[in-house]
Structure formats: C-alpha cells, structure tokens
C-alpha cells in the first residue's frame, strides 16, 4: 500500500487527477472504474482542464461507474448519471459508447445487474479503479454486512448512508432506499486502486479500513489485500 498525504482537500483533487492522467498516458485504452460523491469532484474538475489543455485524452478509454440509485432514471437531478454528465462525461472526449453506469430505472433490476457484469467482462475488467470511502466503510454501495457480494447486485442502503447522502436531496425521505453497485470481486480484480478520502470525520473509518481487521463489517478493509492500492488523503495517520 502506498499512503499519500496531502495537506489540504484542494490539493487532493489535483494530485488524484495527475495520478489518473499518468495512468491514462501509460495506457490510453484503460478501463476505468469511477466513483461519485463530493470527494472526487475536484479530481474531475482538474481532469477536465487537463483534457481541454490537451495534456491527456480519454478518447480511447472506457469507463464503468460503481453505482446508481434504484428508481432514479439517468435524467433525474440526483442520479449518479446526472452527476457524471455534469462533472465529467459531457466535458471530456470520452466517446458516448464507452461510458457505462447501471440503469437505476431499468424495469428488471436483476437483469440489469447481470447485463452490467457482462459488459464489464467484455471490456476485460477494470484496469484502474478510483474509489471514495463511505462514512460506514462502504465502497461503491457495498454496505457493511455479514457477507459481501462479488458481482453487481442490488443493495439496501443502511440508515447511515441514507443520512449521509440526504445532503444531495431535497429531504431525507427523497433518498432512495436501494442502489445497484458493482461487487467487491470486480473492485478487487482491478489492476490498480486509488482510494480517495477527505475530511476529519472519516479519520476513524480510514483507520479501521487500513489498519483494522479485514471484516465484512468494514467493506473497505478488504482493500488491505490488494497489491496495488494507493491511498490519497488529507487525513494524517502515522504509519
Ligand atoms: C456514496 C457513493 C460512494 C462514495 C461515498 C462517499 O455513498 N456511493 O461511492 O464513495 O458516497 O461520498 P463522499 O465523497 O461524498 O463522502
């Protein structure tokens, strides 16, 4: 594991963007796994700027988003598809057909999960996975549980997650109760993982993630078993 400390949140975004840019320059056809949430916003902003300046291109890349809320269609203001369109997809040179996100409003959600995994498999899996960290240790929407699922599946969101994500919705009752998420197996099979963690409120969960026991109750702790994990954070832990 590589632990990269940055003294402020702003720098975290630019460091993350440069890390991703280096990977894309090395492998322009990379399959990227992408997160949403507030933590990666600055990274996307800097990547957009780098594309506009001609420093990097996503023209040959493919992307798979980690997750989507069940019941929200791609045009819903709070869907992750809208988030991605606004922050990244519409601003870079990624071909439309190379962009993937689960369809939260698919009529058959189980079939949608299978179809997502098929596309992932056709693409050869994820080369570079970028992750945020939920306050309860979730990655994607793989919530704490007595077992973890390896492939794309539907998940019931925990009360902590519903509360944490209510800030993006008009009120807590509007937060969907379920989501589709890429499974832990697909995440762990990525060649490289970049974990982005920002804010003192995540100090304890980051500690448990990196130094606690590997446990399904802290899904992110499984990342300790990945051989190419880079943690980029503005939280100082002495290691
Ligand atoms: C959501 C997403 C996660 C993300 C997490 C943290 O629940 N499903 O993929 O990592 O939020 O978000 P934030 O960066 O806003 O703290």
PDB file of C-alpha atoms and ligand atoms in Angstrom:
ATOM      1  CA  UNK A   1       0.000   0.000   0.000  1.00  0.00           C
ATOM      2  CA  UNK A   2       1.120   3.479  -0.794  1.00  0.00           C
ATOM      3  CA  UNK A   3      -0.161   6.194   1.571  1.00  0.00           C
ATOM      4  CA  UNK A   4      -0.055   9.670   0.064  1.00  0.00           C
ATOM      5  CA  UNK A   5      -0.866  12.500   2.446  1.00  0.00           C
ATOM      6  CA  UNK A   6      -1.852  15.894   1.081  1.00  0.00           C
ATOM      7  CA  UNK A   7      -2.220  18.812   3.459  1.00  0.00           C
ATOM      8  CA  UNK A   8      -5.467  20.185   2.042  1.00  0.00           C
ATOM      9  CA  UNK A   9      -8.590  18.937   0.195  1.00  0.00           C
ATOM     10  CA  UNK A  10      -7.964  21.107  -2.878  1.00  0.00           C
ATOM     11  CA  UNK A  11      -4.546  19.507  -3.390  1.00  0.00           C
ATOM     12  CA  UNK A  12      -6.135  16.079  -3.081  1.00  0.00           C
ATOM     13  CA  UNK A  13      -8.167  16.693  -6.242  1.00  0.00           C
ATOM     14  CA  UNK A  14      -5.204  17.813  -8.310  1.00  0.00           C
ATOM     15  CA  UNK A  15      -2.983  15.004  -7.014  1.00  0.00           C
ATOM     16  CA  UNK A  16      -5.714  12.489  -7.862  1.00  0.00           C
ATOM     17  CA  UNK A  17      -6.155  13.960 -11.340  1.00  0.00           C
ATOM     18  CA  UNK A  18      -2.421  13.758 -12.025  1.00  0.00           C
ATOM     19  CA  UNK A  19      -2.354  10.167 -10.774  1.00  0.00           C
ATOM     20  CA  UNK A  20      -5.182   9.261 -13.170  1.00  0.00           C
ATOM     21  CA  UNK A  21      -3.591  11.230 -16.029  1.00  0.00           C
ATOM     22  CA  UNK A  22      -0.314   9.342 -15.581  1.00  0.00           C
ATOM     23  CA  UNK A  23      -2.174   6.043 -15.795  1.00  0.00           C
ATOM     24  CA  UNK A  24      -4.058   7.119 -18.937  1.00  0.00           C
ATOM     25  CA  UNK A  25      -0.881   8.354 -20.599  1.00  0.00           C
ATOM     26  CA  UNK A  26       0.672   4.972 -19.885  1.00  0.00           C
ATOM     27  CA  UNK A  27      -2.395   3.012 -21.048  1.00  0.00           C
ATOM     28  CA  UNK A  28      -4.692   5.185 -23.228  1.00  0.00           C
ATOM     29  CA  UNK A  29      -7.130   2.274 -23.705  1.00  0.00           C
ATOM     30  CA  UNK A  30      -7.572   1.797 -19.955  1.00  0.00           C
ATOM     31  CA  UNK A  31     -10.861   0.649 -18.449  1.00  0.00           C
ATOM     32  CA  UNK A  32     -11.571   2.996 -15.559  1.00  0.00           C
ATOM     33  CA  UNK A  33     -13.849   2.377 -12.595  1.00  0.00           C
ATOM     34  CA  UNK A  34     -15.292   5.698 -11.465  1.00  0.00           C
ATOM     35  CA  UNK A  35     -16.826   6.993  -8.224  1.00  0.00           C
ATOM     36  CA  UNK A  36     -19.293   9.748  -7.361  1.00  0.00           C
ATOM     37  CA  UNK A  37     -19.662  11.719  -4.112  1.00  0.00           C
ATOM     38  CA  UNK A  38     -18.157  15.027  -3.067  1.00  0.00           C
ATOM     39  CA  UNK A  39     -14.590  13.752  -2.680  1.00  0.00           C
ATOM     40  CA  UNK A  40     -13.800  13.199  -6.402  1.00  0.00           C
ATOM     41  CA  UNK A  41     -15.407  16.444  -7.667  1.00  0.00           C
ATOM     42  CA  UNK A  42     -12.142  18.408  -7.672  1.00  0.00           C
ATOM     43  CA  UNK A  43     -10.361  15.496  -9.385  1.00  0.00           C
ATOM     44  CA  UNK A  44     -12.912  15.566 -12.206  1.00  0.00           C
ATOM     45  CA  UNK A  45     -12.562  19.355 -12.487  1.00  0.00           C
ATOM     46  CA  UNK A  46      -8.800  19.121 -12.889  1.00  0.00           C
ATOM     47  CA  UNK A  47      -9.045  16.213 -15.343  1.00  0.00           C
ATOM     48  CA  UNK A  48     -11.482  18.243 -17.471  1.00  0.00           C
ATOM     49  CA  UNK A  49      -8.975  21.101 -17.510  1.00  0.00           C
ATOM     50  CA  UNK A  50      -6.150  18.740 -18.473  1.00  0.00           C
ATOM     51  CA  UNK A  51      -8.224  17.385 -21.381  1.00  0.00           C
ATOM     52  CA  UNK A  52      -9.083  20.921 -22.524  1.00  0.00           C
ATOM     53  CA  UNK A  53      -5.400  21.837 -22.397  1.00  0.00           C
ATOM     54  CA  UNK A  54      -4.542  18.772 -24.475  1.00  0.00           C
ATOM     55  CA  UNK A  55      -2.449  17.181 -21.733  1.00  0.00           C
ATOM     56  CA  UNK A  56      -4.462  13.979 -21.625  1.00  0.00           C
ATOM     57  CA  UNK A  57      -7.218  12.293 -23.637  1.00  0.00           C
ATOM     58  CA  UNK A  58      -9.927   9.786 -22.766  1.00  0.00           C
ATOM     59  CA  UNK A  59     -10.784   9.146 -26.429  1.00  0.00           C
ATOM     60  CA  UNK A  60      -9.643   5.517 -26.230  1.00  0.00           C
ATOM     61  CA  UNK A  61     -10.645   4.861 -22.629  1.00  0.00           C
ATOM     62  CA  UNK A  62     -13.713   3.034 -21.312  1.00  0.00           C
ATOM     63  CA  UNK A  63     -15.445   3.834 -18.037  1.00  0.00           C
ATOM     64  CA  UNK A  64     -17.684   1.915 -15.647  1.00  0.00           C
ATOM     65  CA  UNK A  65     -19.314   3.724 -12.769  1.00  0.00           C
ATOM     66  CA  UNK A  66     -19.511   1.987  -9.436  1.00  0.00           C
ATOM     67  CA  UNK A  67     -23.145   2.511  -8.633  1.00  0.00           C
ATOM     68  CA  UNK A  68     -26.550   4.110  -9.142  1.00  0.00           C
ATOM     69  CA  UNK A  69     -29.689   4.608  -7.061  1.00  0.00           C
ATOM     70  CA  UNK A  70     -32.560   2.229  -7.781  1.00  0.00           C
ATOM     71  CA  UNK A  71     -35.605   4.063  -9.150  1.00  0.00           C
ATOM     72  CA  UNK A  72     -33.829   7.148 -10.482  1.00  0.00           C
ATOM     73  CA  UNK A  73     -33.582   7.478 -14.236  1.00  0.00           C
ATOM     74  CA  UNK A  74     -30.499   8.896 -15.906  1.00  0.00           C
ATOM     75  CA  UNK A  75     -32.052  12.392 -16.158  1.00  0.00           C
ATOM     76  CA  UNK A  76     -33.084  12.623 -12.523  1.00  0.00           C
ATOM     77  CA  UNK A  77     -31.205  15.560 -10.942  1.00  0.00           C
ATOM     78  CA  UNK A  78     -29.875  13.396  -8.092  1.00  0.00           C
ATOM     79  CA  UNK A  79     -28.949  10.364 -10.153  1.00  0.00           C
ATOM     80  CA  UNK A  80     -25.294   9.462 -10.384  1.00  0.00           C
ATOM     81  CA  UNK A  81     -25.673   9.549 -14.176  1.00  0.00           C
ATOM     82  CA  UNK A  82     -26.526  13.263 -13.919  1.00  0.00           C
ATOM     83  CA  UNK A  83     -23.607  13.798 -11.536  1.00  0.00           C
ATOM     84  CA  UNK A  84     -21.225  12.147 -14.001  1.00  0.00           C
ATOM     85  CA  UNK A  85     -22.604  14.019 -17.006  1.00  0.00           C
ATOM     86  CA  UNK A  86     -22.246  17.344 -15.237  1.00  0.00           C
ATOM     87  CA  UNK A  87     -18.818  16.785 -13.754  1.00  0.00           C
ATOM     88  CA  UNK A  88     -17.090  14.650 -16.343  1.00  0.00           C
ATOM     89  CA  UNK A  89     -18.683  12.866 -19.293  1.00  0.00           C
ATOM     90  CA  UNK A  90     -20.003  15.927 -21.133  1.00  0.00           C
ATOM     91  CA  UNK A  91     -16.757  17.829 -20.641  1.00  0.00           C
ATOM     92  CA  UNK A  92     -14.156  15.330 -21.823  1.00  0.00           C
ATOM     93  CA  UNK A  93     -13.517  13.459 -25.055  1.00  0.00           C
ATOM     94  CA  UNK A  94     -14.891  10.103 -23.895  1.00  0.00           C
ATOM     95  CA  UNK A  95     -17.000   8.515 -26.669  1.00  0.00           C
ATOM     96  CA  UNK A  96     -20.628   8.031 -25.520  1.00  0.00           C
ATOM     97  CA  UNK A  97     -20.500   4.300 -26.189  1.00  0.00           C
ATOM     98  CA  UNK A  98     -17.502   3.896 -23.887  1.00  0.00           C
ATOM     99  CA  UNK A  99     -19.355   5.175 -20.831  1.00  0.00           C
ATOM    100  CA  UNK A 100     -21.224   2.751 -18.554  1.00  0.00           C
ATOM    101  CA  UNK A 101     -23.373   3.175 -15.466  1.00  0.00           C
ATOM    102  CA  UNK A 102     -26.065   0.849 -14.094  1.00  0.00           C
ATOM    103  CA  UNK A 103     -29.583   1.926 -15.097  1.00  0.00           C
ATOM    104  CA  UNK A 104     -31.376   2.608 -11.825  1.00  0.00           C
ATOM    105  CA  UNK A 105     -34.747   2.741 -13.553  1.00  0.00           C
ATOM    106  CA  UNK A 106     -34.306  -0.499 -15.527  1.00  0.00           C
ATOM    107  CA  UNK A 107     -37.597  -2.462 -15.469  1.00  0.00           C
ATOM    108  CA  UNK A 108     -35.786  -5.643 -14.388  1.00  0.00           C
ATOM    109  CA  UNK A 109     -33.099  -4.683 -11.901  1.00  0.00           C
ATOM    110  CA  UNK A 110     -31.660  -8.183 -11.534  1.00  0.00           C
ATOM    111  CA  UNK A 111     -31.267  -8.469 -15.317  1.00  0.00           C
ATOM    112  CA  UNK A 112     -29.636  -5.024 -15.303  1.00  0.00           C
ATOM    113  CA  UNK A 113     -27.027  -6.258 -12.788  1.00  0.00           C
ATOM    114  CA  UNK A 114     -26.229  -9.304 -14.945  1.00  0.00           C
ATOM    115  CA  UNK A 115     -26.018  -7.159 -18.059  1.00  0.00           C
ATOM    116  CA  UNK A 116     -23.627  -4.740 -16.312  1.00  0.00           C
ATOM    117  CA  UNK A 117     -21.327  -7.615 -15.369  1.00  0.00           C
ATOM    118  CA  UNK A 118     -21.430  -8.938 -18.938  1.00  0.00           C
ATOM    119  CA  UNK A 119     -20.309  -5.568 -20.265  1.00  0.00           C
ATOM    120  CA  UNK A 120     -17.607  -5.405 -17.622  1.00  0.00           C
ATOM    121  CA  UNK A 121     -16.396  -8.843 -18.602  1.00  0.00           C
ATOM    122  CA  UNK A 122     -16.432  -7.974 -22.323  1.00  0.00           C
ATOM    123  CA  UNK A 123     -14.265  -4.971 -21.522  1.00  0.00           C
ATOM    124  CA  UNK A 124     -11.805  -7.277 -19.734  1.00  0.00           C
ATOM    125  CA  UNK A 125     -12.481  -5.935 -16.219  1.00  0.00           C
ATOM    126  CA  UNK A 126     -11.239  -2.764 -14.603  1.00  0.00           C
ATOM    127  CA  UNK A 127      -7.657  -1.592 -15.078  1.00  0.00           C
ATOM    128  CA  UNK A 128      -7.806   1.424 -12.795  1.00  0.00           C
ATOM    129  CA  UNK A 129     -10.405   1.737 -10.073  1.00  0.00           C
ATOM    130  CA  UNK A 130     -10.930   5.014  -8.267  1.00  0.00           C
ATOM    131  CA  UNK A 131     -12.871   4.811  -5.015  1.00  0.00           C
ATOM    132  CA  UNK A 132     -14.305   7.068  -2.357  1.00  0.00           C
ATOM    133  CA  UNK A 133     -14.983   5.877   1.179  1.00  0.00           C
ATOM    134  CA  UNK A 134     -18.391   5.929   2.852  1.00  0.00           C
ATOM    135  CA  UNK A 135     -18.554   7.075   6.474  1.00  0.00           C
ATOM    136  CA  UNK A 136     -19.535   3.494   7.415  1.00  0.00           C
ATOM    137  CA  UNK A 137     -16.710   1.946   5.371  1.00  0.00           C
ATOM    138  CA  UNK A 138     -18.665   1.224   2.218  1.00  0.00           C
ATOM    139  CA  UNK A 139     -17.025   1.244  -1.215  1.00  0.00           C
ATOM    140  CA  UNK A 140     -19.332   1.800  -4.150  1.00  0.00           C
ATOM    141  CA  UNK A 141     -22.524   0.925  -2.293  1.00  0.00           C
ATOM    142  CA  UNK A 142     -21.157  -2.286  -0.777  1.00  0.00           C
ATOM    143  CA  UNK A 143     -22.561  -1.726   2.685  1.00  0.00           C
ATOM    144  CA  UNK A 144     -21.394  -3.300   5.982  1.00  0.00           C
ATOM    145  CA  UNK A 145     -22.992  -6.715   6.256  1.00  0.00           C
ATOM    146  CA  UNK A 146     -22.287 -10.257   7.400  1.00  0.00           C
ATOM    147  CA  UNK A 147     -21.234 -11.126   3.868  1.00  0.00           C
ATOM    148  CA  UNK A 148     -20.022  -9.283   0.790  1.00  0.00           C
ATOM    149  CA  UNK A 149     -21.155  -9.890  -2.765  1.00  0.00           C
ATOM    150  CA  UNK A 150     -18.629 -10.298  -5.511  1.00  0.00           C
ATOM    151  CA  UNK A 151     -20.600  -9.078  -8.545  1.00  0.00           C
ATOM    152  CA  UNK A 152     -23.054  -6.306  -9.410  1.00  0.00           C
ATOM    153  CA  UNK A 153     -26.128  -6.508  -7.200  1.00  0.00           C
ATOM    154  CA  UNK A 154     -28.969  -4.616  -5.582  1.00  0.00           C
ATOM    155  CA  UNK A 155     -28.318  -3.420  -2.068  1.00  0.00           C
ATOM    156  CA  UNK A 156     -30.489  -1.986   0.714  1.00  0.00           C
ATOM    157  CA  UNK A 157     -28.856   1.227   1.855  1.00  0.00           C
ATOM    158  CA  UNK A 158     -28.090   1.474   5.563  1.00  0.00           C
ATOM    159  CA  UNK A 159     -29.601   4.277   7.683  1.00  0.00           C
ATOM    160  CA  UNK A 160     -26.094   5.881   7.969  1.00  0.00           C
ATOM    161  CA  UNK A 161     -25.732   6.017   4.191  1.00  0.00           C
ATOM    162  CA  UNK A 162     -29.251   7.388   3.691  1.00  0.00           C
ATOM    163  CA  UNK A 163     -28.485  10.075   6.261  1.00  0.00           C
ATOM    164  CA  UNK A 164     -25.044  10.871   4.828  1.00  0.00           C
ATOM    165  CA  UNK A 165     -26.405  11.177   1.279  1.00  0.00           C
ATOM    166  CA  UNK A 166     -29.518  13.172   2.259  1.00  0.00           C
ATOM    167  CA  UNK A 167     -27.484  16.358   1.736  1.00  0.00           C
ATOM    168  CA  UNK A 168     -27.791  15.873  -2.025  1.00  0.00           C
ATOM    169  CA  UNK A 169     -31.620  15.511  -1.909  1.00  0.00           C
ATOM    170  CA  UNK A 170     -34.411  17.955  -1.002  1.00  0.00           C
ATOM    171  CA  UNK A 171     -35.077  15.927   2.182  1.00  0.00           C
ATOM    172  CA  UNK A 172     -34.199  12.575   3.731  1.00  0.00           C
ATOM    173  CA  UNK A 173     -37.428  10.931   2.537  1.00  0.00           C
ATOM    174  CA  UNK A 174     -36.418  11.541  -1.072  1.00  0.00           C
ATOM    175  CA  UNK A 175     -33.246   9.451  -0.728  1.00  0.00           C
ATOM    176  CA  UNK A 176     -33.746   6.102  -2.499  1.00  0.00           C
ATOM    177  CA  UNK A 177     -33.599   3.104  -0.158  1.00  0.00           C
ATOM    178  CA  UNK A 178     -31.815   0.837  -2.627  1.00  0.00           C
ATOM    179  CA  UNK A 179     -28.945   1.032  -5.074  1.00  0.00           C
ATOM    180  CA  UNK A 180     -27.189  -1.069  -7.694  1.00  0.00           C
ATOM    181  CA  UNK A 181     -23.497  -1.466  -7.001  1.00  0.00           C
ATOM    182  CA  UNK A 182     -20.526  -3.143  -8.594  1.00  0.00           C
ATOM    183  CA  UNK A 183     -19.444  -6.023  -6.362  1.00  0.00           C
ATOM    184  CA  UNK A 184     -16.351  -6.350  -4.211  1.00  0.00           C
ATOM    185  CA  UNK A 185     -14.927  -9.047  -6.513  1.00  0.00           C
ATOM    186  CA  UNK A 186     -14.948  -6.748  -9.544  1.00  0.00           C
ATOM    187  CA  UNK A 187     -13.357  -3.984  -7.485  1.00  0.00           C
ATOM    188  CA  UNK A 188     -10.667  -6.295  -6.098  1.00  0.00           C
ATOM    189  CA  UNK A 189      -9.878  -7.678  -9.571  1.00  0.00           C
ATOM    190  CA  UNK A 190      -8.854  -4.200 -10.766  1.00  0.00           C
ATOM    191  CA  UNK A 191      -5.180  -3.920 -11.584  1.00  0.00           C
ATOM    192  CA  UNK A 192      -4.755  -0.755  -9.540  1.00  0.00           C
ATOM    193  CA  UNK A 193      -6.879   1.056  -6.997  1.00  0.00           C
ATOM    194  CA  UNK A 194      -6.807   4.694  -5.923  1.00  0.00           C
ATOM    195  CA  UNK A 195      -8.735   5.341  -2.700  1.00  0.00           C
ATOM    196  CA  UNK A 196      -9.630   8.997  -2.079  1.00  0.00           C
ATOM    197  CA  UNK A 197     -10.511  10.016   1.467  1.00  0.00           C
ATOM    198  CA  UNK A 198     -11.096  13.544   2.677  1.00  0.00           C
ATOM    199  CA  UNK A 199     -12.149  15.161   5.961  1.00  0.00           C
ATOM    200  CA  UNK A 200     -11.535  14.607   9.669  1.00  0.00           C
ATOM    201  CA  UNK A 201     -14.974  12.961  10.006  1.00  0.00           C
ATOM    202  CA  UNK A 202     -13.517  10.000   8.102  1.00  0.00           C
ATOM    203  CA  UNK A 203     -10.390   9.671  10.283  1.00  0.00           C
ATOM    204  CA  UNK A 204     -11.716   6.770  12.324  1.00  0.00           C
ATOM    205  CA  UNK A 205     -13.171   4.824   9.392  1.00  0.00           C
ATOM    206  CA  UNK A 206      -9.965   5.324   7.397  1.00  0.00           C
ATOM    207  CA  UNK A 207      -8.014   3.917  10.335  1.00  0.00           C
ATOM    208  CA  UNK A 208     -10.304   0.876  10.507  1.00  0.00           C
ATOM    209  CA  UNK A 209     -10.106   0.465   6.723  1.00  0.00           C
ATOM    210  CA  UNK A 210      -6.334   0.389   6.583  1.00  0.00           C
ATOM    211  CA  UNK A 211      -5.232  -0.928   9.959  1.00  0.00           C
ATOM    212  CA  UNK A 212      -8.216  -2.749  11.472  1.00  0.00           C
ATOM    213  CA  UNK A 213      -9.129  -6.392  10.927  1.00  0.00           C
ATOM    214  CA  UNK A 214     -10.309  -7.326   7.424  1.00  0.00           C
ATOM    215  CA  UNK A 215     -14.027  -7.618   8.040  1.00  0.00           C
ATOM    216  CA  UNK A 216     -17.274  -7.525   6.073  1.00  0.00           C
ATOM    217  CA  UNK A 217     -18.468  -5.017   8.682  1.00  0.00           C
ATOM    218  CA  UNK A 218     -15.946  -2.567   7.187  1.00  0.00           C
ATOM    219  CA  UNK A 219     -16.176  -3.483   3.491  1.00  0.00           C
ATOM    220  CA  UNK A 220     -13.282  -1.190   2.531  1.00  0.00           C
ATOM    221  CA  UNK A 221     -10.931  -3.155   4.833  1.00  0.00           C
ATOM    222  CA  UNK A 222     -10.722  -5.812   2.095  1.00  0.00           C
ATOM    223  CA  UNK A 223      -8.578  -3.317   0.199  1.00  0.00           C
ATOM    224  CA  UNK A 224      -5.734  -4.247   2.580  1.00  0.00           C
ATOM    225  CA  UNK A 225      -5.470  -7.416   0.491  1.00  0.00           C
ATOM    226  CA  UNK A 226      -4.993  -5.576  -2.811  1.00  0.00           C
ATOM    227  CA  UNK A 227      -1.403  -5.473  -4.020  1.00  0.00           C
ATOM    228  CA  UNK A 228      -1.647  -2.141  -5.870  1.00  0.00           C
ATOM    229  CA  UNK A 229      -3.541   0.144  -3.517  1.00  0.00           C
ATOM    230  CA  UNK A 230      -2.761   3.855  -3.335  1.00  0.00           C
ATOM    231  CA  UNK A 231      -4.482   5.873  -0.627  1.00  0.00           C
ATOM    232  CA  UNK A 232      -4.644   9.597  -1.267  1.00  0.00           C
ATOM    233  CA  UNK A 233      -5.916  11.540   1.717  1.00  0.00           C
ATOM    234  CA  UNK A 234      -5.826  14.786   3.678  1.00  0.00           C
ATOM    235  CA  UNK A 235      -6.033  12.758   6.901  1.00  0.00           C
ATOM    236  CA  UNK A 236      -2.772  12.212   8.737  1.00  0.00           C
ATOM    237  CA  UNK A 237      -2.213   8.727  10.122  1.00  0.00           C
ATOM    238  CA  UNK A 238       1.295   7.779  11.155  1.00  0.00           C
ATOM    239  CA  UNK A 239       2.255   4.511   9.523  1.00  0.00           C
TER     240      UNK A 239
HETATM  241  C1  LIG B   1     -21.669   7.465  -1.851  1.00  0.00           C
HETATM  242  C2  LIG B   1     -21.128   6.627  -3.001  1.00  0.00           C
HETATM  243  C3  LIG B   1     -19.720   6.139  -2.716  1.00  0.00           C
HETATM  244  C4  LIG B   1     -18.879   7.275  -2.196  1.00  0.00           C
HETATM  245  C5  LIG B   1     -19.424   7.736  -0.888  1.00  0.00           C
HETATM  246  C6  LIG B   1     -18.619   8.828  -0.213  1.00  0.00           C
HETATM  247  O1  LIG B   1     -22.411   6.751  -0.941  1.00  0.00           O
HETATM  248  N1  LIG B   1     -21.935   5.527  -3.317  1.00  0.00           N
HETATM  249  O2  LIG B   1     -19.184   5.563  -3.893  1.00  0.00           O
HETATM  250  O3  LIG B   1     -17.551   6.845  -2.049  1.00  0.00           O
HETATM  251  O4  LIG B   1     -20.740   8.219  -1.147  1.00  0.00           O
HETATM  252  O5  LIG B   1     -19.016  10.077  -0.666  1.00  0.00           O
HETATM  253  P1  LIG B   1     -18.363  11.445  -0.277  1.00  0.00           P
HETATM  254  O6  LIG B   1     -17.150  11.576  -1.112  1.00  0.00           O
HETATM  255  O7  LIG B   1     -19.400  12.459  -0.649  1.00  0.00           O
HETATM  256  O8  LIG B   1     -18.086  11.409   1.189  1.00  0.00           O
END
